[in-house]
mmCIF file of C-alpha atoms in Angstrom:
data_model
loop_
_atom_site.group_PDB
_atom_site.id
_atom_site.type_symbol
_atom_site.label_atom_id
_atom_site.label_comp_id
_atom_site.label_asym_id
_atom_site.label_seq_id
_atom_site.Cartn_x
_atom_site.Cartn_y
_atom_site.Cartn_z
ATOM 1 C CA MET A 184 124.810 137.287 114.085
ATOM 2 C CA LEU A 185 122.321 135.864 111.607
ATOM 3 C CA ALA A 186 123.526 135.570 108.038
ATOM 4 C CA ILE A 187 122.030 138.198 105.717
ATOM 5 C CA ASN A 188 120.049 136.125 103.255
ATOM 6 C CA SER A 189 116.519 134.900 102.630
ATOM 7 C CA VAL A 190 116.186 133.400 106.115
ATOM 8 C CA ALA A 191 116.167 136.888 107.663
ATOM 9 C CA ARG A 192 112.720 137.551 106.156
ATOM 10 C CA ASP A 193 109.458 136.019 107.241
ATOM 11 C CA PRO A 194 108.240 133.178 105.006
ATOM 12 C CA GLN A 195 105.944 134.291 102.206
ATOM 13 C CA ARG A 196 103.041 132.246 100.879
ATOM 14 C CA ILE A 197 103.590 132.639 97.143
ATOM 15 C CA ARG A 198 102.390 129.330 95.735
ATOM 16 C CA ARG A 199 99.164 127.374 95.389
ATOM 17 C CA ILE A 200 99.575 123.628 94.944
ATOM 18 C CA HIS A 201 96.648 121.662 93.580
ATOM 19 C CA ASN A 202 97.573 118.107 92.695
ATOM 20 C CA HIS A 203 96.045 114.645 92.983
ATOM 21 C CA HIS A 204 96.515 114.565 96.777
ATOM 22 C CA PHE A 205 95.949 118.073 98.054
ATOM 23 C CA ASP A 206 94.912 121.642 97.541
ATOM 24 C CA SER A 207 96.915 124.106 99.610
ATOM 25 C CA ARG A 208 94.019 126.621 99.662
ATOM 26 C CA ARG A 209 92.075 124.351 102.000
ATOM 27 C CA TRP A 210 94.050 125.986 104.824
ATOM 28 C CA ASP A 211 92.055 129.162 104.161
ATOM 29 C CA HIS A 212 88.778 127.530 105.236
ATOM 30 C CA VAL A 213 89.729 126.631 108.812
ATOM 31 C CA ALA A 214 90.107 129.203 111.567
ATOM 32 C CA LEU A 215 93.458 128.396 113.136
ATOM 33 C CA ARG A 216 94.393 129.111 116.748
ATOM 34 C CA ASP A 217 97.414 130.893 118.158
ATOM 35 C CA ASP A 218 98.745 127.760 119.854
ATOM 36 C CA ASP A 219 98.249 125.391 116.911
ATOM 37 C CA ILE A 220 101.082 123.027 116.044
ATOM 38 C CA VAL A 221 101.772 122.243 112.401
ATOM 39 C CA ILE A 222 103.602 118.959 111.783
ATOM 40 C CA ALA A 223 105.157 118.983 108.334
ATOM 41 C CA SER A 224 107.416 116.877 106.130
ATOM 42 C CA PRO A 225 107.888 116.178 102.411
ATOM 43 C CA TYR A 226 106.699 112.547 102.853
ATOM 44 C CA LYS A 227 108.021 109.233 104.229
ATOM 45 C CA SER A 228 110.325 111.042 106.635
ATOM 46 C CA GLY A 229 108.738 110.179 109.970
ATOM 47 C CA THR A 230 105.544 112.243 109.771
ATOM 48 C CA THR A 231 103.388 109.676 111.582
ATOM 49 C CA TRP A 232 106.163 109.152 114.130
ATOM 50 C CA LEU A 233 106.311 112.870 114.849
ATOM 51 C CA GLN A 234 102.512 113.097 115.076
ATOM 52 C CA ALA A 235 102.543 110.236 117.596
ATOM 53 C CA ILE A 236 105.206 111.964 119.703
ATOM 54 C CA VAL A 237 103.190 115.171 119.859
ATOM 55 C CA ALA A 238 99.989 113.227 120.564
ATOM 56 C CA HIS A 239 101.565 111.526 123.561
ATOM 57 C CA LEU A 240 102.887 114.862 124.798
ATOM 58 C CA VAL A 241 99.432 116.421 124.515
ATOM 59 C CA PHE A 242 97.560 113.462 126.013
ATOM 60 C CA ASP A 243 98.577 111.581 129.139
ATOM 61 C CA GLY A 244 97.999 107.851 128.687
ATOM 62 C CA GLU A 245 96.116 106.157 125.874
ATOM 63 C CA LEU A 246 95.170 108.364 122.942
ATOM 64 C CA PRO A 247 91.443 109.203 122.940
ATOM 65 C CA ALA A 248 91.004 108.607 119.193
ATOM 66 C CA PRO A 249 92.947 107.349 116.160
ATOM 67 C CA LEU A 250 95.926 109.547 115.363
ATOM 68 C CA ALA A 251 94.568 110.628 111.967
ATOM 69 C CA ASP A 252 91.442 112.000 113.698
ATOM 70 C CA LEU A 253 93.441 113.835 116.328
ATOM 71 C CA SER A 254 95.912 115.209 113.782
ATOM 72 C CA PRO A 255 94.205 115.475 110.379
ATOM 73 C CA TRP A 256 95.917 116.175 107.070
ATOM 74 C CA LEU A 257 94.246 119.492 106.338
ATOM 75 C CA GLU A 258 95.156 120.017 102.678
ATOM 76 C CA ALA A 259 94.255 116.467 101.579
ATOM 77 C CA ASN A 260 91.520 116.914 99.011
ATOM 78 C CA TYR A 261 89.913 113.507 99.499
ATOM 79 C CA HIS A 262 88.667 114.448 102.982
ATOM 80 C CA ASP A 263 85.417 116.396 103.194
ATOM 81 C CA LEU A 264 86.534 119.896 104.112
ATOM 82 C CA GLY A 265 83.348 120.776 105.995
ATOM 83 C CA SER A 266 83.562 117.714 108.237
ATOM 84 C CA LEU A 267 87.256 118.170 108.780
ATOM 85 C CA GLY A 268 86.805 121.831 109.689
ATOM 86 C CA LEU A 269 84.067 120.917 112.165
ATOM 87 C CA THR A 270 86.297 118.274 113.747
ATOM 88 C CA LEU A 271 89.117 120.779 114.205
ATOM 89 C CA ASP A 272 86.757 123.427 115.555
ATOM 90 C CA GLN A 273 85.396 121.031 118.168
ATOM 91 C CA GLN A 274 88.807 119.937 119.419
ATOM 92 C CA ARG A 275 89.385 121.375 122.878
ATOM 93 C CA HIS A 276 92.936 120.085 123.244
ATOM 94 C CA ARG A 277 95.939 121.814 121.754
ATOM 95 C CA ARG A 278 95.665 121.044 118.064
ATOM 96 C CA PHE A 279 98.406 119.502 115.944
ATOM 97 C CA ILE A 280 97.729 119.449 112.220
ATOM 98 C CA LYS A 281 99.590 117.478 109.569
ATOM 99 C CA SER A 282 100.903 118.978 106.324
ATOM 100 C CA HIS A 283 103.053 117.888 103.397
ATOM 101 C CA LEU A 284 103.208 121.378 101.911
ATOM 102 C CA PRO A 285 106.380 123.323 101.227
ATOM 103 C CA LEU A 286 106.608 126.411 103.401
ATOM 104 C CA ASP A 287 105.927 128.723 100.447
ATOM 105 C CA ALA A 288 102.421 127.221 100.116
ATOM 106 C CA LEU A 289 101.424 127.410 103.807
ATOM 107 C CA PRO A 290 99.865 130.410 105.552
ATOM 108 C CA TRP A 291 102.512 131.832 107.852
ATOM 109 C CA ASP A 292 101.788 133.003 111.377
ATOM 110 C CA PRO A 293 104.554 133.653 113.916
ATOM 111 C CA ARG A 294 102.246 132.662 116.777
ATOM 112 C CA ARG A 295 102.038 129.034 115.680
ATOM 113 C CA ARG A 296 104.641 126.335 116.165
ATOM 114 C CA PHE A 297 105.933 124.422 113.166
ATOM 115 C CA LEU A 298 107.685 121.055 113.470
ATOM 116 C CA TYR A 299 109.388 119.914 110.277
ATOM 117 C CA ILE A 300 111.046 116.538 109.816
ATOM 118 C CA ALA A 301 113.109 115.370 106.842
ATOM 119 C CA ARG A 302 115.302 112.457 105.827
ATOM 120 C CA ASP A 303 117.942 111.442 103.274
ATOM 121 C CA GLY A 304 116.155 111.400 99.929
ATOM 122 C CA ARG A 305 117.476 107.958 99.044
ATOM 123 C CA ASP A 306 115.807 106.537 102.145
ATOM 124 C CA VAL A 307 112.686 108.543 101.345
ATOM 125 C CA ALA A 308 112.536 107.076 97.842
ATOM 126 C CA MET A 309 112.816 103.496 99.111
ATOM 127 C CA SER A 310 110.079 104.042 101.683
ATOM 128 C CA LEU A 311 107.889 105.864 99.177
ATOM 129 C CA TRP A 312 108.263 102.983 96.726
ATOM 130 C CA ASN A 313 106.994 100.486 99.310
ATOM 131 C CA HIS A 314 104.164 102.865 100.237
ATOM 132 C CA TYR A 315 103.138 103.318 96.587
ATOM 133 C CA LEU A 316 103.533 99.692 95.573
ATOM 134 C CA ASN A 317 101.176 98.576 98.325
ATOM 135 C CA TRP A 318 98.353 100.978 97.626
ATOM 136 C CA SER A 319 94.946 99.331 97.435
ATOM 137 C CA GLU A 320 92.460 99.960 94.634
ATOM 138 C CA LYS A 321 90.532 102.124 97.098
ATOM 139 C CA ALA A 322 93.576 104.341 97.629
ATOM 140 C CA HIS A 323 93.941 104.947 93.885
ATOM 141 C CA ALA A 324 90.230 105.701 93.614
ATOM 142 C CA LEU A 325 90.417 108.224 96.478
ATOM 143 C CA VAL A 326 93.197 110.328 94.996
ATOM 144 C CA ASN A 327 91.557 110.309 91.581
ATOM 145 C CA GLN A 328 88.078 111.353 92.700
ATOM 146 C CA VAL A 329 88.874 115.080 92.698
ATOM 147 C CA PRO A 330 90.174 116.874 89.561
ATOM 148 C CA ASN A 331 93.695 118.265 89.883
ATOM 149 C CA GLU A 332 95.640 120.992 88.148
ATOM 150 C CA ARG A 333 97.396 118.633 85.741
ATOM 151 C CA GLY A 334 94.125 116.999 84.751
ATOM 152 C CA GLU A 335 95.478 113.444 84.724
ATOM 153 C CA THR A 336 94.744 110.484 86.958
ATOM 154 C CA PHE A 337 97.376 109.264 89.377
ATOM 155 C CA PRO A 338 99.206 106.374 87.673
ATOM 156 C CA LEU A 339 99.749 102.842 88.890
ATOM 157 C CA PRO A 340 103.296 102.121 90.133
ATOM 158 C CA PRO A 341 105.948 100.869 87.704
ATOM 159 C CA ALA A 342 107.134 97.299 87.879
ATOM 160 C CA ASP A 343 110.444 97.885 89.696
ATOM 161 C CA VAL A 344 112.061 100.281 92.113
ATOM 162 C CA GLN A 345 114.773 101.403 89.675
ATOM 163 C CA THR A 346 112.163 102.678 87.210
ATOM 164 C CA PHE A 347 110.303 104.373 90.039
ATOM 165 C CA PHE A 348 113.479 106.004 91.357
ATOM 166 C CA ASP A 349 114.453 107.401 87.949
ATOM 167 C CA GLY A 350 111.014 108.911 87.470
ATOM 168 C CA TRP A 351 110.921 110.308 91.005
ATOM 169 C CA LEU A 352 114.364 111.884 90.678
ATOM 170 C CA HIS A 353 114.043 113.452 87.239
ATOM 171 C CA ASN A 354 110.371 114.351 86.735
ATOM 172 C CA GLY A 355 107.681 116.369 88.466
ATOM 173 C CA TRP A 356 103.900 116.205 88.422
ATOM 174 C CA LEU A 357 103.284 119.949 88.092
ATOM 175 C CA ALA A 358 104.978 122.081 85.445
ATOM 176 C CA TRP A 359 107.289 123.894 87.885
ATOM 177 C CA GLU A 360 108.426 120.742 89.700
ATOM 178 C CA ARG A 361 111.638 118.986 88.677
ATOM 179 C CA ASP A 362 111.418 115.883 90.873
ATOM 180 C CA GLY A 363 108.998 113.826 92.947
ATOM 181 C CA TRP A 364 107.046 112.050 90.187
ATOM 182 C CA PRO A 365 104.265 111.071 90.516
ATOM 183 C CA PHE A 366 103.868 112.631 93.984
ATOM 184 C CA TRP A 367 105.324 116.137 94.574
ATOM 185 C CA SER A 368 108.727 117.732 94.704
ATOM 186 C CA PHE A 369 110.878 116.448 97.537
ATOM 187 C CA PHE A 370 113.823 118.806 97.137
ATOM 188 C CA HIS A 371 111.749 121.970 96.817
ATOM 189 C CA ASN A 372 109.836 121.021 99.950
ATOM 190 C CA VAL A 373 112.988 120.526 102.027
ATOM 191 C CA GLN A 374 114.692 123.674 100.775
ATOM 192 C CA THR A 375 111.747 125.967 101.579
ATOM 193 C CA TRP A 376 111.778 124.858 105.207
ATOM 194 C CA TRP A 377 115.567 124.979 105.466
ATOM 195 C CA ASP A 378 115.536 128.548 104.141
ATOM 196 C CA HIS A 379 113.583 129.646 107.229
ATOM 197 C CA HIS A 380 114.745 127.259 109.914
ATOM 198 C CA HIS A 381 116.106 130.200 111.909
ATOM 199 C CA GLN A 382 112.563 131.324 112.688
ATOM 200 C CA VAL A 383 111.996 130.913 116.410
ATOM 201 C CA ASN A 384 108.711 129.060 115.827
ATOM 202 C CA ILE A 385 110.156 126.465 113.428
ATOM 203 C CA LEU A 386 111.915 123.387 114.771
ATOM 204 C CA LEU A 387 113.835 121.415 112.171
ATOM 205 C CA LEU A 388 114.153 117.695 112.926
ATOM 206 C CA HIS A 389 116.036 114.922 111.177
ATOM 207 C CA TYR A 390 114.809 111.340 111.045
ATOM 208 C CA ASN A 391 118.320 110.065 111.807
ATOM 209 C CA ASP A 392 118.418 112.031 115.063
ATOM 210 C CA LEU A 393 115.178 110.429 116.255
ATOM 211 C CA LYS A 394 116.636 107.026 115.388
ATOM 212 C CA ALA A 395 119.866 107.790 117.241
ATOM 213 C CA ASP A 396 118.435 109.216 120.487
ATOM 214 C CA LEU A 397 114.653 109.251 120.654
ATOM 215 C CA PRO A 398 114.330 110.504 124.288
ATOM 216 C CA ALA A 399 116.631 113.457 123.593
ATOM 217 C CA GLN A 400 114.593 114.476 120.560
ATOM 218 C CA ILE A 401 111.298 114.107 122.451
ATOM 219 C CA ALA A 402 112.685 116.391 125.163
ATOM 220 C CA ARG A 403 113.763 118.864 122.490
ATOM 221 C CA ILE A 404 110.276 118.828 120.945
ATOM 222 C CA ALA A 405 108.590 119.273 124.325
ATOM 223 C CA THR A 406 110.797 122.254 125.166
ATOM 224 C CA PHE A 407 110.080 123.858 121.792
ATOM 225 C CA LEU A 408 106.335 123.443 122.342
ATOM 226 C CA GLY A 409 106.535 124.913 125.843
ATOM 227 C CA MET A 410 105.618 121.638 127.538
ATOM 228 C CA GLU A 411 107.220 120.536 130.772
ATOM 229 C CA ILE A 412 108.300 116.890 130.848
ATOM 230 C CA ASP A 413 110.074 115.087 133.681
ATOM 231 C CA ALA A 414 112.207 111.961 133.363
ATOM 232 C CA PRO A 415 109.440 109.398 134.111
ATOM 233 C CA ARG A 416 107.043 111.002 131.640
ATOM 234 C CA LEU A 417 109.771 111.228 129.033
ATOM 235 C CA ALA A 418 110.449 107.504 129.418
ATOM 236 C CA THR A 419 106.724 106.747 129.102
ATOM 237 C CA VAL A 420 106.360 108.773 125.907
ATOM 238 C CA ALA A 421 109.522 107.263 124.396
ATOM 239 C CA ALA A 422 108.255 103.745 125.106
ATOM 240 C CA ALA A 423 104.864 104.517 123.569
ATOM 241 C CA VAL A 424 106.344 105.823 120.304
ATOM 242 C CA ALA A 425 109.085 103.215 119.856
ATOM 243 C CA PHE A 426 108.738 101.593 116.429
ATOM 244 C CA ASP A 427 107.761 98.154 117.743
ATOM 245 C CA ALA A 428 105.161 99.659 120.091
ATOM 246 C CA MET A 429 103.602 101.711 117.323
ATOM 247 C CA ARG A 430 103.601 98.763 114.945
ATOM 248 C CA LEU A 431 101.834 96.653 117.571
ATOM 249 C CA HIS A 432 99.020 99.216 117.617
ATOM 250 C CA SER A 433 99.416 100.329 114.019
ATOM 251 C CA ASP A 434 95.691 100.500 113.303
ATOM 252 C CA ARG A 435 95.524 103.398 115.799
ATOM 253 C CA TYR A 436 98.424 105.290 114.286
ATOM 254 C CA VAL A 437 98.196 104.717 110.531
ATOM 255 C CA PRO A 438 95.916 106.886 108.335
ATOM 256 C CA CYS A 439 92.490 105.292 107.761
ATOM 257 C CA GLY A 440 93.519 102.451 110.059
ATOM 258 C CA GLY A 441 95.662 101.028 107.254
ATOM 259 C CA ARG A 442 92.662 100.192 105.071
ATOM 260 C CA LEU A 443 94.237 101.891 102.050
ATOM 261 C CA TRP A 444 97.202 99.521 101.898
ATOM 262 C CA LYS A 445 97.521 95.888 100.927
ATOM 263 C CA GLY A 446 98.359 94.064 104.113
ATOM 264 C CA GLY A 447 96.854 96.790 106.278
ATOM 265 C CA ALA A 448 98.468 99.139 108.769
ATOM 266 C CA ALA A 449 101.596 97.017 109.235
ATOM 267 C CA THR A 450 102.453 97.647 105.565
ATOM 268 C CA PHE A 451 102.412 101.408 106.180
ATOM 269 C CA LEU A 452 104.731 101.081 109.192
ATOM 270 C CA TYR A 453 107.084 98.907 107.193
ATOM 271 C CA ARG A 454 110.634 98.874 108.582
ATOM 272 C CA GLY A 455 111.680 102.364 109.517
ATOM 273 C CA THR A 456 115.296 101.549 108.661
ATOM 274 C CA ASN A 457 117.837 103.548 106.690
ATOM 275 C CA GLY A 458 120.224 102.485 103.944
ATOM 276 C CA ARG A 459 117.975 100.014 102.129
ATOM 277 C CA TRP A 460 118.981 101.696 98.876
ATOM 278 C CA ARG A 461 122.511 100.291 99.205
ATOM 279 C CA GLY A 462 122.948 97.378 96.811
ATOM 280 C CA VAL A 463 119.552 98.125 95.242
ATOM 281 C CA LEU A 464 120.022 101.397 93.391
ATOM 282 C CA HIS A 465 122.663 101.298 90.655
ATOM 283 C CA PRO A 466 125.894 103.344 90.931
ATOM 284 C CA GLU A 467 124.804 105.636 88.079
ATOM 285 C CA GLN A 468 121.502 106.262 89.878
ATOM 286 C CA LEU A 469 123.308 107.207 93.070
ATOM 287 C CA ALA A 470 125.584 109.544 91.132
ATOM 288 C CA ALA A 471 122.540 111.127 89.502
ATOM 289 C CA TYR A 472 120.901 111.530 92.901
ATOM 290 C CA ASP A 473 123.947 113.323 94.278
ATOM 291 C CA ARG A 474 124.057 115.641 91.265
ATOM 292 C CA VAL A 475 120.324 116.494 91.390
ATOM 293 C CA SER A 476 120.402 116.996 95.147
ATOM 294 C CA ARG A 477 123.374 119.362 95.003
ATOM 295 C CA GLU A 478 121.732 121.354 92.209
ATOM 296 C CA ALA A 479 118.382 121.602 94.020
ATOM 297 C CA LEU A 480 119.582 122.298 97.571
ATOM 298 C CA SER A 481 121.857 124.873 99.106
ATOM 299 C CA PRO A 482 125.187 123.408 100.279
ATOM 300 C CA ALA A 483 124.257 123.638 103.968
ATOM 301 C CA CYS A 484 120.837 122.087 103.388
ATOM 302 C CA HIS A 485 122.379 119.264 101.356
ATOM 303 C CA THR A 486 124.895 118.577 104.104
ATOM 304 C CA TRP A 487 122.233 118.543 106.826
ATOM 305 C CA LEU A 488 119.822 116.348 104.877
ATOM 306 C CA HIS A 489 122.454 113.698 104.233
ATOM 307 C CA GLY A 490 123.494 113.022 107.778
ATOM 308 C CA ALA A 491 125.677 115.786 109.173
ATOM 309 C CA ASP A 492 125.512 116.262 112.932
ATOM 310 C CA SER A 493 122.286 118.270 113.021
ATOM 311 C CA ALA A 494 122.831 120.119 116.293
ATOM 312 C CA ARG A 495 126.338 121.221 115.299
ATOM 313 C CA LEU A 496 125.324 122.267 111.789
ATOM 314 C CA LEU A 497 122.247 124.182 112.908
ATOM 315 C CA ALA A 498 124.317 126.015 115.522
ATOM 316 C CA LEU A 499 126.905 126.988 112.915
ATOM 317 C CA GLU A 500 124.194 128.144 110.516
ATOM 318 C CA ARG A 501 123.105 130.804 113.014
ATOM 319 C CA TYR A 502 126.360 132.731 112.606
#
């Protein structure tokens, strides 16, 4: 039977987040549909990859528009909300909307399907550093054009990854956050979704599992979304969303066609590999990461996030 704890209750929307990137209340201005799919992650955990998988499950063959148009980031405050709402309203296909919100800042509806993907925070930090370091001047201007709750502009990146990592691990942008600087809290985001992963309309995914067996995870996603997929179609979708295939057509998959990054879309889809923090982050930084992670996450969530066999752990967590 299900453990008697917070996961037995429906998620509650108790928080508004208004930072340099997004305002969670923007979700209140779009009429959502019963069959909507929400694709969520903290950041740099395979969000675009997961959006591409769902896109190729929804559409047979070439995608009819850039991925960011098909699957917009609803809470992002640098997109015109009226235009974005009109785009979503006019979509006749099954909609799949991107979010980087923790679950306690999203409107909950048991009729919708939520896909959440996460990744070892050390890998996230390395990917986020590359993402941040390669921002264009236009990207900085975009996130600073709308006032945010803190009232400060988004800073330029520090000179080295060690400085970035220390700031990301030990500081938060908003007063209640304890990590994620200068973006948003990574650990809080992961924990809120883990707390409710037993909900029948939430599917928890791990980046490592997609790396290890992409076809199996695509099949799992399709089943969760109520989509039938045979072996030939599964092979076609897996080939379309393989890293090299997506990188070859990166301008179709990357937000804004990659125009917000130095070097373009290929910079956004950088390597997709794990473990780049080894030999880069110092031993004391890795020890600090382990300590902060264990303090911020429940033991089971910490174990899952850092590479335990996801299927086995999730099965055990149900009893």
